[in-house]
């Protein structure tokens, strides 16, 4: 297409003999120009007519929006991590102060802080109570979702599988109340003891359990 100024951005490259440098130089020049649209970097390739300048202005605006959004997201993530880290330091300091006030031995203090640090690094699965928007659902839909989540775990047990097959409404009856719930235990937690009366039945969804005879 004819240019209103009679010039094009390729004229500069041709004047430099870029066509003789090969395809790699042309590709890297285009890549360099693209990067300068999002950064303060400089580039010898500049628009030479109105159409090229309008296109360059559009690229600069898009680059400004993209680069600004990227910086904003990185700043927000950094601030959130910093606040989380500060909160952990404050709570760890409170624990340390409490143990010192109670005259706990140094060995137990170190064990307690080590276990807290280990458990903070454990990535726990989400539980229904962690999802705020589940409370917005109707009781019928929450029950249906709870049944779908529990069914794969319950059918592992032969007796429960037989009961659900014989009476399909039994699972919905369990899920509609508070009979079925999810719990997350960290390594080292005691799930039940021989000296305590059994109040719950557990179905292992993941991980492992070790029986220890006292």
GROMACS .gro file of C-alpha atoms in nm:
model
  214
    1UNK     CA    1   0.000   0.000   0.000
    2UNK     CA    2   0.130   0.351  -0.077
    3UNK     CA    3   0.260   0.551   0.222
    4UNK     CA    4   0.157   0.916   0.279
    5UNK     CA    5   0.520   1.008   0.350
    6UNK     CA    6   0.670   0.788   0.085
    7UNK     CA    7   0.871   0.604   0.352
    8UNK     CA    8   0.835   0.270   0.527
    9UNK     CA    9   1.005   0.111   0.827
   10UNK     CA   10   1.174  -0.138   0.593
   11UNK     CA   11   1.364   0.145   0.425
   12UNK     CA   12   1.590   0.176   0.728
   13UNK     CA   13   1.674  -0.195   0.726
   14UNK     CA   14   1.739  -0.189   0.355
   15UNK     CA   15   1.964   0.111   0.398
   16UNK     CA   16   2.163  -0.088   0.653
   17UNK     CA   17   2.180  -0.384   0.422
   18UNK     CA   18   1.971  -0.598   0.655
   19UNK     CA   19   1.851  -0.810   0.365
   20UNK     CA   20   2.206  -0.931   0.329
   21UNK     CA   21   2.231  -1.029   0.700
   22UNK     CA   22   1.988  -1.316   0.667
   23UNK     CA   23   1.658  -1.425   0.815
   24UNK     CA   24   1.794  -1.451   1.171
   25UNK     CA   25   1.875  -1.081   1.187
   26UNK     CA   26   1.531  -0.986   1.054
   27UNK     CA   27   1.357  -1.215   1.304
   28UNK     CA   28   1.559  -1.084   1.600
   29UNK     CA   29   1.494  -0.725   1.488
   30UNK     CA   30   1.119  -0.796   1.488
   31UNK     CA   31   1.143  -0.963   1.828
   32UNK     CA   32   1.344  -0.671   1.964
   33UNK     CA   33   1.084  -0.426   1.838
   34UNK     CA   34   0.802  -0.629   1.999
   35UNK     CA   35   0.977  -0.630   2.337
   36UNK     CA   36   1.034  -0.254   2.327
   37UNK     CA   37   0.657  -0.200   2.305
   38UNK     CA   38   0.620  -0.328   2.662
   39UNK     CA   39   0.944  -0.198   2.814
   40UNK     CA   40   1.134   0.133   2.816
   41UNK     CA   41   1.391  -0.016   2.578
   42UNK     CA   42   1.497   0.172   2.263
   43UNK     CA   43   1.495   0.051   1.904
   44UNK     CA   44   1.628   0.196   1.579
   45UNK     CA   45   1.327   0.066   1.385
   46UNK     CA   46   1.065   0.346   1.399
   47UNK     CA   47   0.741   0.418   1.211
   48UNK     CA   48   0.791   0.616   0.890
   49UNK     CA   49   0.433   0.696   0.791
   50UNK     CA   50   0.090   0.758   0.943
   51UNK     CA   51  -0.031   0.399   0.920
   52UNK     CA   52   0.283   0.261   1.083
   53UNK     CA   53   0.271   0.526   1.355
   54UNK     CA   54  -0.096   0.451   1.432
   55UNK     CA   55  -0.012   0.081   1.454
   56UNK     CA   56   0.283   0.164   1.682
   57UNK     CA   57   0.061   0.373   1.910
   58UNK     CA   58  -0.189   0.085   1.939
   59UNK     CA   59   0.092  -0.155   2.026
   60UNK     CA   60   0.224   0.085   2.291
   61UNK     CA   61  -0.121   0.116   2.450
   62UNK     CA   62  -0.169  -0.261   2.454
   63UNK     CA   63   0.182  -0.307   2.592
   64UNK     CA   64   0.113  -0.047   2.861
   65UNK     CA   65  -0.204  -0.228   2.970
   66UNK     CA   66  -0.036  -0.571   2.965
   67UNK     CA   67   0.279  -0.458   3.143
   68UNK     CA   68   0.080  -0.261   3.401
   69UNK     CA   69  -0.145  -0.562   3.471
   70UNK     CA   70   0.159  -0.788   3.506
   71UNK     CA   71   0.328  -0.553   3.751
   72UNK     CA   72   0.004  -0.515   3.946
   73UNK     CA   73  -0.045  -0.892   3.979
   74UNK     CA   74   0.316  -0.948   4.084
   75UNK     CA   75   0.294  -0.669   4.341
   76UNK     CA   76  -0.031  -0.809   4.484
   77UNK     CA   77   0.114  -1.162   4.509
   78UNK     CA   78   0.431  -1.032   4.672
   79UNK     CA   79   0.233  -0.826   4.924
   80UNK     CA   80   0.009  -1.124   5.006
   81UNK     CA   81   0.307  -1.354   5.061
   82UNK     CA   82   0.474  -1.091   5.277
   83UNK     CA   83   0.162  -1.051   5.492
   84UNK     CA   84   0.129  -1.429   5.526
   85UNK     CA   85   0.492  -1.462   5.625
   86UNK     CA   86   0.460  -1.178   5.877
   87UNK     CA   87   0.151  -1.341   6.028
   88UNK     CA   88   0.336  -1.671   6.065
   89UNK     CA   89   0.632  -1.498   6.233
   90UNK     CA   90   0.400  -1.321   6.479
   91UNK     CA   91   0.215  -1.643   6.567
   92UNK     CA   92   0.540  -1.835   6.602
   93UNK     CA   93   0.666  -1.562   6.835
   94UNK     CA   94   0.350  -1.590   7.044
   95UNK     CA   95   0.398  -1.967   7.071
   96UNK     CA   96   0.761  -1.923   7.173
   97UNK     CA   97   0.670  -1.662   7.436
   98UNK     CA   98   0.391  -1.879   7.576
   99UNK     CA   99   0.620  -2.181   7.611
  100UNK     CA  100   0.887  -1.971   7.778
  101UNK     CA  101   0.631  -1.826   8.021
  102UNK     CA  102   0.524  -2.181   8.114
  103UNK     CA  103   0.888  -2.276   8.176
  104UNK     CA  104   0.884  -2.549   7.910
  105UNK     CA  105   1.221  -2.712   7.848
  106UNK     CA  106   1.424  -2.604   7.547
  107UNK     CA  107   1.404  -2.950   7.392
  108UNK     CA  108   1.022  -2.948   7.395
  109UNK     CA  109   1.012  -2.592   7.261
  110UNK     CA  110   1.228  -2.694   6.965
  111UNK     CA  111   1.010  -3.001   6.903
  112UNK     CA  112   0.693  -2.792   6.912
  113UNK     CA  113   0.827  -2.528   6.674
  114UNK     CA  114   0.960  -2.794   6.438
  115UNK     CA  115   0.624  -2.972   6.424
  116UNK     CA  116   0.439  -2.644   6.366
  117UNK     CA  117   0.675  -2.559   6.078
  118UNK     CA  118   0.627  -2.902   5.924
  119UNK     CA  119   0.248  -2.882   5.946
  120UNK     CA  120   0.243  -2.533   5.797
  121UNK     CA  121   0.418  -2.673   5.490
  122UNK     CA  122   0.161  -2.949   5.444
  123UNK     CA  123  -0.079  -2.877   5.160
  124UNK     CA  124  -0.419  -2.980   5.290
  125UNK     CA  125  -0.711  -3.061   5.059
  126UNK     CA  126  -1.009  -2.828   5.060
  127UNK     CA  127  -1.299  -2.921   5.284
  128UNK     CA  128  -1.665  -2.821   5.229
  129UNK     CA  129  -1.645  -2.567   5.512
  130UNK     CA  130  -1.353  -2.398   5.333
  131UNK     CA  131  -1.571  -2.315   5.031
  132UNK     CA  132  -1.772  -2.005   5.118
  133UNK     CA  133  -2.003  -2.022   4.814
  134UNK     CA  134  -2.130  -2.369   4.904
  135UNK     CA  135  -2.339  -2.201   5.172
  136UNK     CA  136  -2.524  -2.011   4.897
  137UNK     CA  137  -2.654  -2.333   4.741
  138UNK     CA  138  -2.988  -2.484   4.823
  139UNK     CA  139  -3.004  -2.773   5.069
  140UNK     CA  140  -3.109  -3.010   4.793
  141UNK     CA  141  -2.813  -2.922   4.571
  142UNK     CA  142  -2.565  -2.930   4.864
  143UNK     CA  143  -2.691  -3.276   4.956
  144UNK     CA  144  -2.653  -3.395   4.597
  145UNK     CA  145  -2.297  -3.263   4.580
  146UNK     CA  146  -2.212  -3.420   4.915
  147UNK     CA  147  -2.346  -3.757   4.794
  148UNK     CA  148  -2.137  -3.739   4.477
  149UNK     CA  149  -1.825  -3.661   4.680
  150UNK     CA  150  -1.883  -3.938   4.936
  151UNK     CA  151  -2.000  -4.218   4.707
  152UNK     CA  152  -1.655  -4.316   4.562
  153UNK     CA  153  -1.516  -4.349   4.914
  154UNK     CA  154  -1.807  -4.538   5.067
  155UNK     CA  155  -1.841  -4.801   4.794
  156UNK     CA  156  -1.493  -4.927   4.880
  157UNK     CA  157  -1.643  -5.100   5.183
  158UNK     CA  158  -1.828  -5.420   5.080
  159UNK     CA  159  -2.105  -5.386   5.338
  160UNK     CA  160  -2.173  -5.019   5.259
  161UNK     CA  161  -2.163  -5.092   4.886
  162UNK     CA  162  -2.416  -5.374   4.933
  163UNK     CA  163  -2.640  -5.152   5.147
  164UNK     CA  164  -2.638  -4.868   4.896
  165UNK     CA  165  -2.710  -5.109   4.610
  166UNK     CA  166  -3.001  -5.258   4.803
  167UNK     CA  167  -3.136  -4.922   4.925
  168UNK     CA  168  -3.015  -4.636   4.697
  169UNK     CA  169  -3.192  -4.377   4.912
  170UNK     CA  170  -2.976  -4.473   5.210
  171UNK     CA  171  -2.680  -4.267   5.086
  172UNK     CA  172  -2.898  -3.959   5.045
  173UNK     CA  173  -3.032  -4.009   5.398
  174UNK     CA  174  -2.678  -4.015   5.533
  175UNK     CA  175  -2.572  -3.710   5.334
  176UNK     CA  176  -2.878  -3.501   5.420
  177UNK     CA  177  -2.784  -3.501   5.790
  178UNK     CA  178  -2.451  -3.475   5.963
  179UNK     CA  179  -2.369  -3.845   5.944
  180UNK     CA  180  -2.094  -3.807   5.683
  181UNK     CA  181  -1.816  -3.551   5.698
  182UNK     CA  182  -1.459  -3.505   5.579
  183UNK     CA  183  -1.162  -3.466   5.811
  184UNK     CA  184  -0.796  -3.398   5.739
  185UNK     CA  185  -0.535  -3.536   5.976
  186UNK     CA  186  -0.169  -3.437   5.974
  187UNK     CA  187   0.112  -3.691   6.014
  188UNK     CA  188   0.141  -3.793   6.378
  189UNK     CA  189  -0.223  -3.725   6.469
  190UNK     CA  190  -0.401  -3.982   6.684
  191UNK     CA  191  -0.729  -4.079   6.517
  192UNK     CA  192  -0.853  -4.316   6.786
  193UNK     CA  193  -0.723  -4.491   7.094
  194UNK     CA  194  -0.790  -4.830   7.247
  195UNK     CA  195  -0.904  -4.676   7.577
  196UNK     CA  196  -1.170  -4.453   7.420
  197UNK     CA  197  -1.521  -4.557   7.318
  198UNK     CA  198  -1.572  -4.553   6.940
  199UNK     CA  199  -1.791  -4.262   6.828
  200UNK     CA  200  -1.715  -4.260   6.456
  201UNK     CA  201  -1.631  -4.494   6.171
  202UNK     CA  202  -1.353  -4.381   5.937
  203UNK     CA  203  -1.308  -4.443   5.565
  204UNK     CA  204  -0.954  -4.367   5.451
  205UNK     CA  205  -0.961  -4.141   5.145
  206UNK     CA  206  -0.587  -4.098   5.104
  207UNK     CA  207  -0.254  -4.141   5.275
  208UNK     CA  208  -0.199  -4.415   5.529
  209UNK     CA  209  -0.269  -4.513   5.887
  210UNK     CA  210  -0.050  -4.701   6.133
  211UNK     CA  211  -0.186  -4.911   6.415
  212UNK     CA  212   0.027  -4.899   6.725
  213UNK     CA  213  -0.026  -5.129   7.020
  214UNK     CA  214   0.033  -4.956   7.349
   0.00000   0.00000   0.00000
